[in-house]
Amino acid sequence: MVVEELHKVLCKENIEKMIMIILLLAILAIGSANGQAVIPTIQPPVNPCDTFQCAAGTKCKLQDSLCRTGPCYVPTCVPIGDCLGKNQEWSDCGSACPKRCEQKEPVACPAVCRPGCVCKKGFCLRTSGDCVADVNCGTLAK
């Protein structure tokens, strides 16, 4: 029973319940060791989002999925919320090489897309991170 409950808690990453179970296991261990304190060592769950890279404007979220061994959680990138920059909007498949004011010529870019905030149509990115109208850039090739 305790092991099954611990498995559920670890999968859902419910920290409060995990702490209670660890305390319960410690109490059970003390009682079963003739009064001698024996505290079990339990490794905290590893969160795949700790090492998963997401694009700017997104964050890692564990999505419920079904694995061969049962339910599991797959890291995916989701929007943090509204794009904060002026003249920006969310795109599930934005360019890996956005159009920039400082470019004199278009840049060859791999056909790879990334989720994140992008400049709206008719705007390009400044070094400052702001999106300005193409006509206000001055240096961008037409």
mmCIF file of C-alpha atoms in Angstrom:
data_model
loop_
_atom_site.group_PDB
_atom_site.id
_atom_site.type_symbol
_atom_site.label_atom_id
_atom_site.label_comp_id
_atom_site.label_asym_id
_atom_site.label_seq_id
_atom_site.Cartn_x
_atom_site.Cartn_y
_atom_site.Cartn_z
ATOM 1 C CA MET A 1 0.000 0.000 0.000
ATOM 2 C CA VAL A 2 2.706 2.496 0.963
ATOM 3 C CA VAL A 3 4.804 1.671 -2.121
ATOM 4 C CA GLU A 4 1.788 2.034 -4.437
ATOM 5 C CA GLU A 5 0.904 5.394 -2.882
ATOM 6 C CA LEU A 6 4.534 6.524 -3.171
ATOM 7 C CA HIS A 7 4.547 5.585 -6.883
ATOM 8 C CA LYS A 8 1.396 7.671 -7.508
ATOM 9 C CA VAL A 9 2.865 10.638 -5.669
ATOM 10 C CA LEU A 10 6.174 10.473 -7.527
ATOM 11 C CA CYS A 11 4.421 10.299 -10.880
ATOM 12 C CA LYS A 12 2.249 13.313 -10.118
ATOM 13 C CA GLU A 13 5.104 15.212 -8.467
ATOM 14 C CA ASN A 14 2.906 16.118 -5.529
ATOM 15 C CA ILE A 15 5.570 17.308 -3.116
ATOM 16 C CA GLU A 16 3.353 17.710 -0.036
ATOM 17 C CA LYS A 17 2.105 14.123 -0.223
ATOM 18 C CA MET A 18 5.620 12.881 -0.924
ATOM 19 C CA ILE A 19 6.907 14.555 2.245
ATOM 20 C CA MET A 20 4.092 12.986 4.288
ATOM 21 C CA ILE A 21 4.881 9.538 2.896
ATOM 22 C CA ILE A 22 8.589 9.948 3.635
ATOM 23 C CA LEU A 23 7.722 10.892 7.215
ATOM 24 C CA LEU A 24 5.377 7.889 7.452
ATOM 25 C CA LEU A 25 8.104 5.582 6.141
ATOM 26 C CA ALA A 26 10.540 7.033 8.672
ATOM 27 C CA ILE A 27 8.078 6.398 11.520
ATOM 28 C CA LEU A 28 7.483 2.832 10.306
ATOM 29 C CA ALA A 29 11.230 2.246 10.027
ATOM 30 C CA ILE A 30 11.807 3.504 13.579
ATOM 31 C CA GLY A 31 9.080 1.216 14.893
ATOM 32 C CA SER A 32 10.458 -1.824 13.069
ATOM 33 C CA ALA A 33 14.047 -1.316 14.234
ATOM 34 C CA ASN A 34 13.388 -1.815 17.968
ATOM 35 C CA GLY A 35 13.462 1.881 18.696
ATOM 36 C CA GLN A 36 16.580 2.568 16.639
ATOM 37 C CA ALA A 37 16.178 5.330 14.078
ATOM 38 C CA VAL A 38 16.460 3.877 10.584
ATOM 39 C CA ILE A 39 15.434 6.419 7.966
ATOM 40 C CA PRO A 40 15.016 5.064 4.450
ATOM 41 C CA THR A 41 16.769 6.867 1.619
ATOM 42 C CA ILE A 42 14.387 7.874 -1.141
ATOM 43 C CA GLN A 43 15.637 9.703 -4.206
ATOM 44 C CA PRO A 44 13.484 12.660 -5.245
ATOM 45 C CA PRO A 45 11.802 12.288 -8.633
ATOM 46 C CA VAL A 46 13.734 13.582 -11.624
ATOM 47 C CA ASN A 47 11.814 16.236 -13.530
ATOM 48 C CA PRO A 48 12.552 15.958 -17.284
ATOM 49 C CA CYS A 49 11.790 19.687 -17.616
ATOM 50 C CA ASP A 50 14.960 20.447 -15.631
ATOM 51 C CA THR A 51 17.053 19.612 -18.709
ATOM 52 C CA PHE A 52 14.526 20.151 -21.543
ATOM 53 C CA GLN A 53 15.214 23.252 -23.683
ATOM 54 C CA CYS A 54 12.283 25.408 -24.798
ATOM 55 C CA ALA A 55 12.232 28.461 -27.061
ATOM 56 C CA ALA A 56 11.862 31.984 -25.702
ATOM 57 C CA GLY A 57 8.272 32.684 -24.726
ATOM 58 C CA THR A 58 7.626 29.052 -23.833
ATOM 59 C CA LYS A 59 8.073 26.856 -20.816
ATOM 60 C CA CYS A 60 8.369 23.137 -20.296
ATOM 61 C CA LYS A 61 5.281 21.277 -19.124
ATOM 62 C CA LEU A 62 4.886 17.568 -18.533
ATOM 63 C CA GLN A 63 2.100 16.240 -20.740
ATOM 64 C CA ASP A 64 0.220 13.094 -19.729
ATOM 65 C CA SER A 65 0.980 10.245 -22.064
ATOM 66 C CA LEU A 66 0.656 6.478 -22.068
ATOM 67 C CA CYS A 67 3.855 4.447 -22.076
ATOM 68 C CA ARG A 68 4.299 0.678 -22.259
ATOM 69 C CA THR A 69 4.716 0.524 -18.485
ATOM 70 C CA GLY A 70 1.689 2.720 -17.751
ATOM 71 C CA PRO A 71 1.080 6.443 -17.487
ATOM 72 C CA CYS A 72 4.089 8.692 -17.951
ATOM 73 C CA TYR A 73 4.811 12.350 -18.554
ATOM 74 C CA VAL A 74 6.452 13.721 -21.703
ATOM 75 C CA PRO A 75 8.106 17.166 -21.648
ATOM 76 C CA THR A 76 6.594 19.592 -24.170
ATOM 77 C CA CYS A 77 6.947 23.335 -24.746
ATOM 78 C CA VAL A 78 3.848 25.451 -24.158
ATOM 79 C CA PRO A 79 3.318 29.219 -24.411
ATOM 80 C CA ILE A 80 4.087 31.120 -21.230
ATOM 81 C CA GLY A 81 1.201 33.406 -22.038
ATOM 82 C CA ASP A 82 0.705 36.460 -24.139
ATOM 83 C CA CYS A 83 3.764 37.723 -25.965
ATOM 84 C CA LEU A 84 5.006 40.713 -24.022
ATOM 85 C CA GLY A 85 6.782 42.545 -26.834
ATOM 86 C CA LYS A 86 4.999 45.169 -28.889
ATOM 87 C CA ASN A 87 3.967 43.916 -32.357
ATOM 88 C CA GLN A 88 4.622 40.285 -31.394
ATOM 89 C CA GLU A 89 2.347 37.279 -31.569
ATOM 90 C CA TRP A 90 2.563 33.596 -30.692
ATOM 91 C CA SER A 91 3.520 31.092 -33.391
ATOM 92 C CA ASP A 92 3.625 27.321 -32.987
ATOM 93 C CA CYS A 93 6.102 27.234 -35.866
ATOM 94 C CA GLY A 94 8.151 30.432 -35.984
ATOM 95 C CA SER A 95 11.379 30.800 -37.941
ATOM 96 C CA ALA A 96 14.611 29.727 -36.280
ATOM 97 C CA CYS A 97 16.167 32.772 -38.033
ATOM 98 C CA PRO A 98 13.743 35.695 -37.676
ATOM 99 C CA LYS A 99 13.960 38.707 -39.990
ATOM 100 C CA ARG A 100 16.156 41.369 -38.312
ATOM 101 C CA CYS A 101 16.558 45.097 -38.945
ATOM 102 C CA GLU A 102 20.349 44.816 -38.828
ATOM 103 C CA GLN A 103 20.469 42.413 -41.795
ATOM 104 C CA LYS A 104 21.456 43.956 -45.106
ATOM 105 C CA GLU A 105 20.629 40.752 -47.002
ATOM 106 C CA PRO A 106 18.260 37.868 -46.293
ATOM 107 C CA VAL A 107 19.935 35.039 -44.366
ATOM 108 C CA ALA A 108 19.914 31.404 -45.487
ATOM 109 C CA CYS A 109 18.122 29.541 -42.723
ATOM 110 C CA PRO A 110 17.358 25.851 -42.217
ATOM 111 C CA ALA A 111 13.712 24.944 -42.610
ATOM 112 C CA VAL A 112 13.344 24.420 -38.871
ATOM 113 C CA CYS A 113 10.571 26.011 -36.899
ATOM 114 C CA ARG A 114 10.322 26.740 -33.202
ATOM 115 C CA PRO A 115 7.354 27.634 -31.036
ATOM 116 C CA GLY A 116 7.542 31.095 -29.505
ATOM 117 C CA CYS A 117 6.838 34.793 -29.880
ATOM 118 C CA VAL A 118 7.504 36.236 -33.351
ATOM 119 C CA CYS A 119 7.130 39.645 -34.968
ATOM 120 C CA LYS A 120 3.774 40.184 -36.655
ATOM 121 C CA LYS A 121 3.636 40.282 -40.467
ATOM 122 C CA GLY A 122 5.190 43.512 -41.752
ATOM 123 C CA PHE A 123 7.492 43.854 -38.727
ATOM 124 C CA CYS A 124 11.079 42.809 -38.080
ATOM 125 C CA LEU A 125 13.226 42.275 -35.004
ATOM 126 C CA ARG A 126 15.684 44.822 -33.630
ATOM 127 C CA THR A 127 18.722 43.883 -31.550
ATOM 128 C CA SER A 128 16.834 45.272 -28.534
ATOM 129 C CA GLY A 129 14.206 42.549 -29.024
ATOM 130 C CA ASP A 130 11.497 44.981 -30.162
ATOM 131 C CA CYS A 131 9.507 44.401 -33.340
ATOM 132 C CA VAL A 132 9.342 47.482 -35.571
ATOM 133 C CA ALA A 133 7.643 48.101 -38.901
ATOM 134 C CA ASP A 134 9.760 46.983 -41.868
ATOM 135 C CA VAL A 135 9.611 50.526 -43.274
ATOM 136 C CA ASN A 136 11.182 51.866 -40.057
ATOM 137 C CA CYS A 137 14.171 49.512 -40.199
ATOM 138 C CA GLY A 138 15.953 51.255 -43.050
ATOM 139 C CA THR A 139 18.637 48.581 -43.561
ATOM 140 C CA LEU A 140 16.568 45.495 -44.305
ATOM 141 C CA ALA A 141 16.727 44.334 -47.920
ATOM 142 C CA LYS A 142 13.391 44.696 -49.655
#
